[in-house]
Amino acid sequence: MSVSSNNQPSDPRTPPASADVVVVGAGFSGMYLLHRLRAMNLSAIVFEAGTDVGGTWYWNRYPGARVDVESLAYSYSFSEELEQEYEWEERYPTQPEILRYAQHVADRFDLRRDIYFRTRVTAAVYDENHATWTIRTDHGDAVTARFFVMATGCLSASKLPEIPGLSRFQGATYHTAHWPHEGVDFTGMRVGIIGTGSSGVQSIPVIAEQAADLTVFQRTPAYSLPARNRRLRPEEIAEMKANYRAFRQAQRESGFGLPTPIPTQSALEVSEEERNAVYEKAWEVGSLVAILTSYTDLTTSQEANDTAKAFVHRKIREIVKDPQTAEDLCPDYPLGTKRPCLDTNYYETYNRDNVHLVNLRRTPIVKITERGIRCSDREYEFDAIVYATGFDAMTGALTNVDIRGRDGLSIKEAWRAGPRTYLGIASAGFPNLFMITGPGSPSVLSNMIVSIEQHVDWVLDAIGHLDRNGLKAIEPTVEAQDAWVDHVNEIASYTLYPKANSWYMGANVPGKPRVFMPYAGGVGEYRKKCDEVAARGYEGFVLS
Ligand code: NA7
């Protein structure tokens, strides 16, 4: 089976043999790292598997791909000039619009000259005697660096489903995270799509408009909220530009990296009528967090969450005309415990004559065949199959590289029972290795750009501290790491998150340890903790 990807020739340049810092990934993390490293007069090399910058927004080109955080908030804050000069078009921009922004940043700050594109990092080994990392690429190059930063993103190691016969299908096959750059024309085709996470929810309405027939194979229904996307109005752009500093500060102090009114009441304290009026208003806003932040206890109390769940179920039943399809689309887990989606016409799409839903809980997929997909009750024939089956989230991109720390310790081995980090930034046994938005940091429970900037700033401050003090290495202690992992688990245990089989828990990858990976204490609290660690001379780290 060939999952379409881009097969470009490799970067013709040979990287220098050494640098102060090697960064993997030229997404939003890698670009900001490079910009700041240059300002610190440190030499840096960035390796990137794609042919251009953008990370997630370079790879995920499926039809309908959009960000679900508003553009004016999902953007860098480090340059006021950039903030003021950039003109966003839509409230929730399409993938091409965000990619244009990333490319603009690369041009504006002249980033590409230190980025080696079409280059995949395969291995990295720490040399304790010299306190250096040697990083190897798929072109056979090796670079030695004092510091090694994995800026590889939380959702970048894509995943095909474990279904027998994947390679047998004779029609076209696509994965949403490796969409052909030239696009796909489904006109007149019978298309099957597996997966109803954000990628499925966003692409299904668009593919349905093109394809002759679209069959959606759903294992777990998503909670999807209407995006209410639109073009930005000049006056709201001007208002944000006039108030950006205060807004950015509020982002940094907030729970999700998005300033939202702080709820004061329990959902159970108010009448059903009042609650439903509040949910109705939140439904109209078009935001991932508006419902969840309506009351204090929606992420912590099952009973409170049930009220929001019932509200969304009612909405689904109102929109979807066929009663059985509507029932199949109603999720049974608490709202917010799997990543919710923002959509444009998702539920409405199931009212189209050419769209069919297969509930895999009733009729599981048995295998992929030459002609299509065989479920327990029948075979479906297709011209094309789309896999919207997601990622080996949060750890996949880190463990896909053969990273060897002190005494040859492999990160894959060290994390066999689940990722172990201190602050989601560093891991014991791997000195001078930093992760941007790693497991144990707020990462995917936040506006990623807010978290990325905070991590990059913290990591580069730490490197600056080492350099100013003539120190060569930084590594968390096992005790500090154990305490952090316990803290992350403890916070998760106060929430409903562990109740769903989500990729937050590693539940979508067979055999992956069931551990809640992101830090659920909020980006404001988390930032405070990171700042305290630094202010106390990097408490919990050994500096040498
Ligand atoms: P997600 O959210 O991980 O969604 C993947 C979907 O694929 C999800 O519905 C899965 O069902 C389904 N899936 C995965 N494997 C299978 C198999 N074997 N059979 C049937 N269905 C399967 O990935 P996305 O790309 O949509 O979104 C990722 C993030 O990007 C998103 O959360 C936003 O942050 C942006 P499951 O739920 O595991 O039962």
XYZ file of C-alpha atoms and ligand atoms in Angstrom:
583
model
C 0.000 0.000 0.000
C 1.318 3.433 -0.732
C 0.159 6.141 1.607
C 0.816 9.231 -0.403
C 3.559 11.443 0.939
C 6.066 13.765 -0.569
C 9.023 12.157 -2.253
C 11.349 15.062 -2.814
C 15.099 14.766 -3.330
C 17.183 15.271 -0.199
C 18.738 18.589 0.873
C 21.913 18.985 -1.218
C 23.874 20.761 1.530
C 26.059 18.968 4.064
C 25.507 20.234 7.587
C 28.502 21.407 9.622
C 30.090 18.752 11.833
C 29.248 20.612 15.007
C 26.906 23.232 16.432
C 25.913 24.504 19.839
C 22.391 23.203 19.426
C 20.716 20.711 17.113
C 16.955 21.037 16.818
C 14.670 18.429 15.279
C 11.600 19.857 13.557
C 10.849 23.146 11.802
C 7.313 23.619 13.033
C 6.326 26.481 15.297
C 8.710 25.229 18.031
C 11.744 24.745 15.830
C 11.305 28.099 14.084
C 11.072 30.056 17.319
C 14.008 28.129 18.791
C 16.166 28.997 15.820
C 15.228 32.654 15.975
C 16.051 32.889 19.680
C 19.240 30.814 19.470
C 20.593 33.206 16.864
C 19.810 36.133 19.141
C 21.879 34.387 21.837
C 24.777 34.015 19.388
C 24.579 30.254 19.555
C 25.084 28.201 16.419
C 22.077 26.083 15.573
C 21.061 23.520 13.000
C 17.487 22.453 12.436
C 16.661 19.165 10.743
C 13.244 18.848 9.158
C 11.769 15.868 7.297
C 9.422 18.033 5.180
C 10.378 20.288 2.299
C 9.395 23.450 4.148
C 8.583 24.895 7.553
C 5.212 24.534 9.292
C 5.277 21.143 11.050
C 1.699 20.001 11.615
C 0.521 22.609 9.131
C 2.966 21.377 6.529
C 1.819 17.745 6.763
C -1.907 17.856 7.497
C -3.304 19.054 4.154
C -6.498 17.016 4.116
C -9.638 18.734 2.798
C -11.200 20.980 5.423
C -8.082 21.092 7.656
C -8.289 24.074 9.994
C -6.977 25.133 13.351
C -9.556 25.143 16.120
C -8.021 27.975 18.133
C -8.705 31.469 16.778
C -5.990 32.869 14.526
C -5.488 36.052 16.530
C -4.707 33.847 19.539
C -2.966 31.012 17.685
C 0.010 33.086 16.622
C 3.447 34.029 17.919
C 3.718 36.723 20.563
C 7.503 37.136 20.527
C 7.606 39.904 17.935
C 5.341 42.912 18.236
C 6.216 43.893 14.668
C 5.071 40.493 13.416
C 1.880 40.755 15.453
C 1.121 44.187 14.040
C 1.990 43.572 10.418
C 0.404 40.157 9.896
C -3.118 40.102 8.483
C -5.170 37.028 9.354
C -8.158 36.417 7.110
C -10.373 33.946 8.916
C -11.391 33.394 12.515
C -10.343 29.711 12.250
C -7.882 29.688 9.355
C -7.481 26.875 6.887
C -4.286 24.853 6.741
C -3.036 26.873 3.715
C -3.541 30.135 5.619
C -1.580 28.904 8.655
C 1.134 27.477 6.438
C 1.423 30.897 4.743
C 1.892 32.434 8.201
C 4.662 29.944 9.035
C 6.321 30.673 5.686
C 6.022 34.399 6.291
C 7.778 33.977 9.659
C 10.527 31.903 8.022
C 11.052 34.633 5.390
C 10.802 37.545 7.755
C 13.378 36.152 10.183
C 15.488 34.520 7.461
C 15.203 31.128 9.107
C 15.557 28.727 6.195
C 19.338 29.053 5.793
C 19.914 27.015 8.967
C 17.176 24.468 8.314
C 18.107 21.231 6.558
C 14.925 20.098 4.863
C 14.037 16.602 3.644
C 16.262 15.278 6.391
C 15.088 12.869 9.031
C 16.985 12.423 12.283
C 17.377 8.716 12.945
C 19.576 8.482 16.033
C 21.246 10.545 18.758
C 23.878 9.393 21.238
C 25.122 11.201 24.340
C 28.836 11.261 25.098
C 29.208 11.753 28.839
C 32.939 12.551 28.698
C 32.436 15.560 26.480
C 28.835 16.347 27.455
C 27.822 16.351 23.800
C 25.220 14.676 21.631
C 25.968 13.190 18.218
C 22.912 13.356 16.020
C 22.633 11.212 12.891
C 20.405 11.713 9.865
C 18.978 9.466 7.186
C 21.521 10.943 4.753
C 24.380 9.550 6.805
C 25.401 12.936 8.222
C 26.430 13.309 11.864
C 26.480 16.531 13.856
C 27.878 16.920 17.351
C 26.145 19.437 19.581
C 26.194 20.593 23.188
C 22.420 20.570 23.345
C 19.806 18.522 21.542
C 16.203 19.721 21.300
C 13.349 17.557 20.105
C 10.852 20.059 18.702
C 8.938 17.278 17.013
C 5.385 18.098 18.080
C 2.796 16.066 19.945
C 0.881 14.816 16.925
C 3.418 14.036 14.229
C 4.000 10.280 14.255
C 0.986 9.268 12.158
C -0.714 5.959 12.658
C -2.408 3.491 10.364
C -4.941 1.167 11.984
C -4.021 -2.368 12.956
C -6.405 -3.995 10.492
C -5.442 -7.069 8.485
C -5.060 -6.671 4.738
C -4.138 -2.956 4.591
C -1.896 -3.476 1.584
C -4.434 -5.512 -0.395
C -6.751 -2.658 -1.373
C -6.433 -1.932 -5.085
C -7.889 1.580 -5.029
C -6.269 4.802 -3.826
C -5.273 5.107 -0.172
C -4.655 8.280 1.822
C -3.752 9.191 5.402
C -4.971 12.622 6.494
C -1.521 13.486 7.895
C 0.252 12.716 4.580
C -2.087 14.311 2.123
C -0.754 14.766 -1.440
C 0.376 18.355 -1.969
C -1.468 18.526 -5.262
C -4.770 17.638 -3.553
C -7.191 14.829 -4.391
C -10.262 15.004 -6.588
C -12.882 12.562 -5.290
C -15.488 13.537 -7.885
C -17.609 10.564 -8.839
C -15.799 8.229 -6.450
C -17.043 5.838 -3.776
C -14.991 6.786 -0.737
C -14.612 5.108 2.662
C -13.141 6.996 5.602
C -12.000 5.403 8.868
C -11.764 7.668 11.910
C -13.866 10.436 13.423
C -11.357 12.535 15.387
C -10.689 16.138 14.307
C -9.233 15.086 10.958
C -12.269 12.958 10.118
C -14.751 15.506 11.452
C -13.178 18.298 9.392
C -12.703 16.349 6.178
C -15.992 14.381 6.074
C -18.228 17.379 5.141
C -15.819 18.470 2.396
C -15.273 15.003 0.914
C -19.041 14.398 1.059
C -19.605 17.355 -1.264
C -17.276 15.860 -3.885
C -17.602 12.118 -3.668
C -20.423 10.179 -5.304
C -20.757 8.263 -2.078
C -19.040 8.493 1.320
C -19.118 5.835 4.036
C -17.813 6.811 7.466
C -16.461 4.044 9.705
C -16.767 5.200 13.303
C -15.288 3.392 16.294
C -15.843 6.174 18.855
C -18.091 9.167 18.176
C -16.549 12.598 18.696
C -18.064 15.513 20.532
C -18.107 18.136 17.836
C -19.127 21.733 18.347
C -19.962 24.192 15.573
C -16.968 26.422 14.738
C -19.063 29.369 13.524
C -16.115 30.259 11.365
C -16.162 33.499 9.361
C -13.876 36.120 7.922
C -12.389 38.420 10.552
C -13.780 41.933 10.649
C -11.283 44.809 10.311
C -12.476 46.366 13.575
C -11.901 43.213 15.637
C -8.404 42.837 14.167
C -7.670 46.469 15.011
C -8.983 46.034 18.529
C -6.803 42.978 19.131
C -3.765 44.728 17.707
C -4.346 47.646 20.050
C -4.580 45.316 23.056
C -2.200 42.534 22.168
C 0.155 42.897 25.160
C -2.603 42.531 27.735
C -4.171 39.692 25.751
C -0.882 37.777 25.553
C -0.363 38.162 29.283
C -3.877 36.841 29.902
C -3.129 33.867 27.618
C -0.028 33.037 29.637
C -1.920 33.107 32.921
C -4.972 31.175 31.710
C -5.845 27.494 31.985
C -5.839 26.517 28.313
C -3.682 29.326 26.908
C -6.926 31.025 25.933
C -8.321 33.765 28.141
C -11.848 32.739 29.129
C -14.166 34.033 31.832
C -13.493 32.095 35.036
C -16.588 30.162 36.141
C -17.763 30.593 39.707
C -20.659 28.160 39.971
C -21.103 24.418 39.875
C -23.312 23.123 37.058
C -25.376 21.457 39.764
C -26.061 24.677 41.649
C -28.349 26.116 38.991
C -31.691 25.080 37.524
C -31.833 22.959 34.394
C -33.421 25.838 32.562
C -30.634 28.258 33.474
C -27.965 25.682 32.669
C -29.391 24.949 29.258
C -29.576 28.656 28.479
C -25.873 28.935 29.356
C -24.955 25.895 27.232
C -27.041 27.244 24.375
C -25.116 30.510 24.458
C -21.803 28.623 24.593
C -22.886 26.471 21.610
C -23.466 29.660 19.649
C -19.990 31.067 20.455
C -18.115 28.566 18.300
C -15.267 27.624 20.618
C -13.648 24.441 21.905
C -13.788 25.539 25.517
C -16.928 27.677 25.846
C -19.145 24.864 27.144
C -16.447 23.230 29.263
C -15.608 26.492 31.015
C -19.253 27.394 31.716
C -19.131 25.857 35.191
C -16.410 25.029 37.690
C -16.911 21.283 37.757
C -17.503 20.078 34.196
C -14.056 18.491 33.955
C -14.087 17.054 37.465
C -17.613 15.831 38.288
C -19.363 13.124 36.342
C -22.768 14.384 37.433
C -21.973 17.934 36.306
C -20.492 16.698 33.047
C -23.590 14.581 32.381
C -25.601 17.805 32.056
C -23.332 19.086 29.269
C -23.261 15.664 27.647
C -27.076 15.557 27.598
C -27.136 19.016 26.035
C -24.827 17.986 23.179
C -26.752 14.734 22.665
C -29.917 16.788 22.301
C -28.230 18.986 19.704
C -27.082 15.940 17.719
C -30.614 14.486 17.777
C -32.042 17.812 16.639
C -29.662 18.090 13.689
C -29.403 14.494 12.445
C -32.675 13.346 10.903
C -32.201 9.573 10.911
C -32.763 8.478 14.538
C -30.381 5.503 14.430
C -27.576 7.609 12.891
C -28.158 10.273 15.543
C -27.909 7.662 18.329
C -24.723 6.256 16.822
C -23.198 9.757 16.778
C -23.870 10.389 20.500
C -20.712 9.819 22.568
C -21.006 7.832 25.801
C -17.900 9.227 27.567
C -17.731 12.579 29.406
C -17.519 15.717 27.247
C -13.955 16.972 26.996
C -12.204 13.761 28.066
C -11.275 13.023 24.456
C -10.182 16.007 22.397
C -13.425 17.746 21.277
C -13.675 18.907 17.656
C -14.828 22.119 16.033
C -16.668 21.605 12.790
C -18.478 23.153 9.890
C -21.583 21.109 9.010
C -20.346 17.841 10.507
C -23.611 16.493 11.913
C -25.602 18.086 9.047
C -23.525 16.051 6.587
C -25.185 12.852 7.829
C -28.481 14.148 6.395
C -27.063 13.883 2.862
C -28.247 10.947 0.763
C -24.686 10.107 -0.292
C -23.301 9.793 3.269
C -23.594 6.656 5.423
C -22.366 5.932 8.926
C -21.121 2.504 9.960
C -20.994 2.000 13.713
C -17.978 -0.244 14.230
C -19.119 -1.070 17.740
C -21.980 -3.022 16.154
C -20.207 -4.295 13.061
C -16.415 -4.155 13.536
C -14.017 -4.115 10.611
C -12.716 -7.593 9.912
C -10.203 -6.767 7.187
C -9.323 -4.597 4.241
C -9.886 -6.405 0.966
C -8.866 -5.816 -2.664
C -12.168 -4.003 -3.207
C -12.753 -2.215 0.070
C -13.573 -2.809 3.727
C -15.128 -5.959 5.145
C -17.083 -5.565 8.349
C -18.585 -8.371 10.404
C -21.856 -8.129 8.456
C -20.854 -7.217 4.865
C -18.217 -5.888 2.504
C -18.176 -2.244 1.316
C -16.574 -1.477 -2.055
C -14.619 1.724 -2.638
C -12.512 3.591 -5.168
C -10.559 5.280 -2.358
C -10.021 4.767 1.376
C -9.050 7.641 3.671
C -7.383 6.818 6.967
C -8.159 9.587 9.461
C -6.728 7.362 12.155
C -4.545 9.812 14.020
C -1.170 9.594 15.685
C 1.035 7.816 18.171
C 0.546 10.965 20.217
C 3.025 12.763 22.456
C 5.678 10.031 22.625
C 5.749 8.553 19.098
C 7.945 11.211 17.518
C 10.384 11.020 20.454
C 10.705 7.254 20.603
C 10.865 6.888 16.811
C 14.375 8.357 16.996
C 16.932 5.993 18.525
C 17.894 8.312 21.392
C 20.624 6.971 23.684
C 21.465 8.854 26.827
C 23.983 8.171 29.577
C 25.432 4.613 29.500
C 23.597 3.910 26.258
C 20.171 4.181 27.928
C 17.487 4.099 25.227
C 14.527 6.446 25.609
C 12.254 3.742 24.274
C 13.380 1.429 27.075
C 13.344 4.123 29.735
C 9.743 4.960 28.809
C 8.522 1.401 28.299
C 5.985 1.737 31.130
C 5.021 5.269 30.058
C 6.871 8.549 29.497
C 8.908 9.841 32.449
C 9.884 13.491 32.390
C 10.526 16.373 34.715
C 8.208 19.261 33.750
C 7.692 17.626 30.347
C 10.963 19.279 29.344
C 13.725 16.833 30.240
C 14.199 13.218 31.287
C 16.598 11.595 33.775
C 19.402 9.728 32.019
C 19.323 12.135 29.054
C 21.429 15.183 29.959
C 21.209 18.231 27.686
C 18.213 16.786 25.843
C 15.169 19.055 25.879
C 11.662 18.376 24.657
C 9.328 21.139 23.560
C 5.810 20.453 24.860
C 6.798 16.947 25.931
C 4.630 14.512 27.893
C 4.067 15.909 31.396
C 3.601 19.490 30.145
C 0.232 21.126 29.331
C 0.932 20.716 25.583
C -2.199 19.375 23.899
C -4.453 20.679 26.669
C -3.471 24.182 25.651
C -3.138 26.622 22.806
C 0.057 25.033 21.479
C 1.753 28.269 20.495
C 1.477 29.679 24.016
C 3.022 26.494 25.409
C 5.690 26.373 22.720
C 6.882 29.913 23.419
C 6.964 29.249 27.166
C 9.014 26.058 26.728
C 11.442 27.567 24.249
C 12.009 30.580 26.518
C 12.530 28.361 29.559
C 14.927 25.988 27.779
C 16.997 28.813 26.317
C 17.141 30.576 29.679
C 18.481 27.317 31.142
C 21.136 27.077 28.411
C 22.039 30.732 29.037
C 22.355 29.986 32.761
C 24.716 27.068 32.102
C 26.854 29.138 29.740
C 27.079 32.104 32.101
C 28.199 29.816 34.898
C 30.682 27.763 32.911
C 28.527 24.639 33.297
C 28.258 21.961 30.665
C 25.361 19.686 31.513
C 21.859 19.741 32.953
C 19.826 16.667 33.862
C 16.814 16.115 36.108
C 17.228 13.938 39.168
C 15.231 10.725 39.299
C 13.580 11.986 42.518
C 12.397 15.250 40.938
C 11.170 13.349 37.906
C 9.303 10.763 39.994
C 7.681 13.545 42.006
C 6.638 15.339 38.790
C 5.189 12.180 37.235
C 3.244 11.585 40.486
C 2.021 15.185 40.423
C 0.854 14.906 36.793
C -1.000 11.689 37.644
C -2.490 13.154 40.794
C -3.868 16.174 38.928
C -5.275 13.897 36.216
C -6.936 11.760 38.896
C -8.956 14.769 40.075
C -10.402 15.090 36.573
C -12.604 12.972 34.331
C -9.883 12.701 31.646
C -8.797 9.148 32.534
C -12.389 7.963 31.973
C -12.113 7.934 28.181
C -10.053 5.752 25.872
C -8.242 8.682 24.327
C -4.899 9.351 22.733
C -4.211 11.526 25.823
C -4.069 8.123 27.597
C -2.204 6.297 24.835
C -5.346 4.175 24.404
C -5.383 4.416 20.578
C -2.108 2.507 20.197
C -2.366 -1.202 21.032
C 0.166 -2.111 23.725
C 0.949 1.507 24.651
C 0.952 1.993 28.437
C -2.237 3.593 29.714
C -0.906 6.803 31.244
C -2.483 10.244 31.108
C 0.303 12.173 29.365
C -0.471 15.914 29.388
C -0.339 18.094 32.506
C -3.915 19.070 33.401
C -3.122 21.788 35.939
C -3.355 24.621 33.384
C -0.714 26.666 31.579
C -0.712 29.522 34.117
C -0.018 27.216 37.079
C 2.495 25.262 35.067
C 4.382 28.386 34.045
C 4.630 29.420 37.692
C 6.105 26.041 38.604
C 8.675 26.216 35.791
C 9.653 29.752 36.802
C 10.029 28.701 40.442
C 12.285 25.805 39.430
C 14.526 28.226 37.508
C 14.463 30.863 40.255
C 15.664 28.254 42.770
C 18.754 27.559 40.666
C 17.089 24.840 38.582
C 15.775 22.890 41.526
C 15.399 19.202 40.708
C 18.139 19.321 38.090
C 21.789 18.424 38.503
C 23.998 21.029 36.828
C 27.596 20.049 36.209
P -7.555 11.245 16.417
O -8.237 12.304 17.169
O -6.653 10.305 17.159
O -8.677 10.395 15.669
C -8.393 9.163 15.076
C -9.683 8.472 14.760
O -9.405 7.235 14.115
C -10.497 8.136 16.001
O -11.856 8.296 15.707
C -10.154 6.671 16.214
O -11.102 5.951 16.936
C -10.084 6.185 14.792
N -9.322 4.955 14.680
C -8.025 4.751 14.968
N -7.697 3.472 14.758
C -8.823 2.850 14.334
C -9.129 1.515 13.968
N -8.207 0.559 14.012
N -10.391 1.226 13.595
C -11.319 2.204 13.565
N -11.088 3.479 13.909
C -9.861 3.787 14.285
O -6.689 11.846 15.222
P -7.016 13.102 14.298
O -5.994 13.122 13.228
O -8.429 13.117 13.895
O -6.836 14.339 15.248
C -5.655 14.497 16.016
C -5.622 15.832 16.668
O -5.315 16.817 15.691
C -6.886 16.362 17.226
O -7.263 15.886 18.436
C -6.592 17.852 17.305
O -5.727 18.131 18.385
C -5.886 18.075 16.051
P -10.962 5.826 18.555
O -11.362 7.163 19.085
O -9.513 5.515 18.848
O -11.881 4.728 18.922
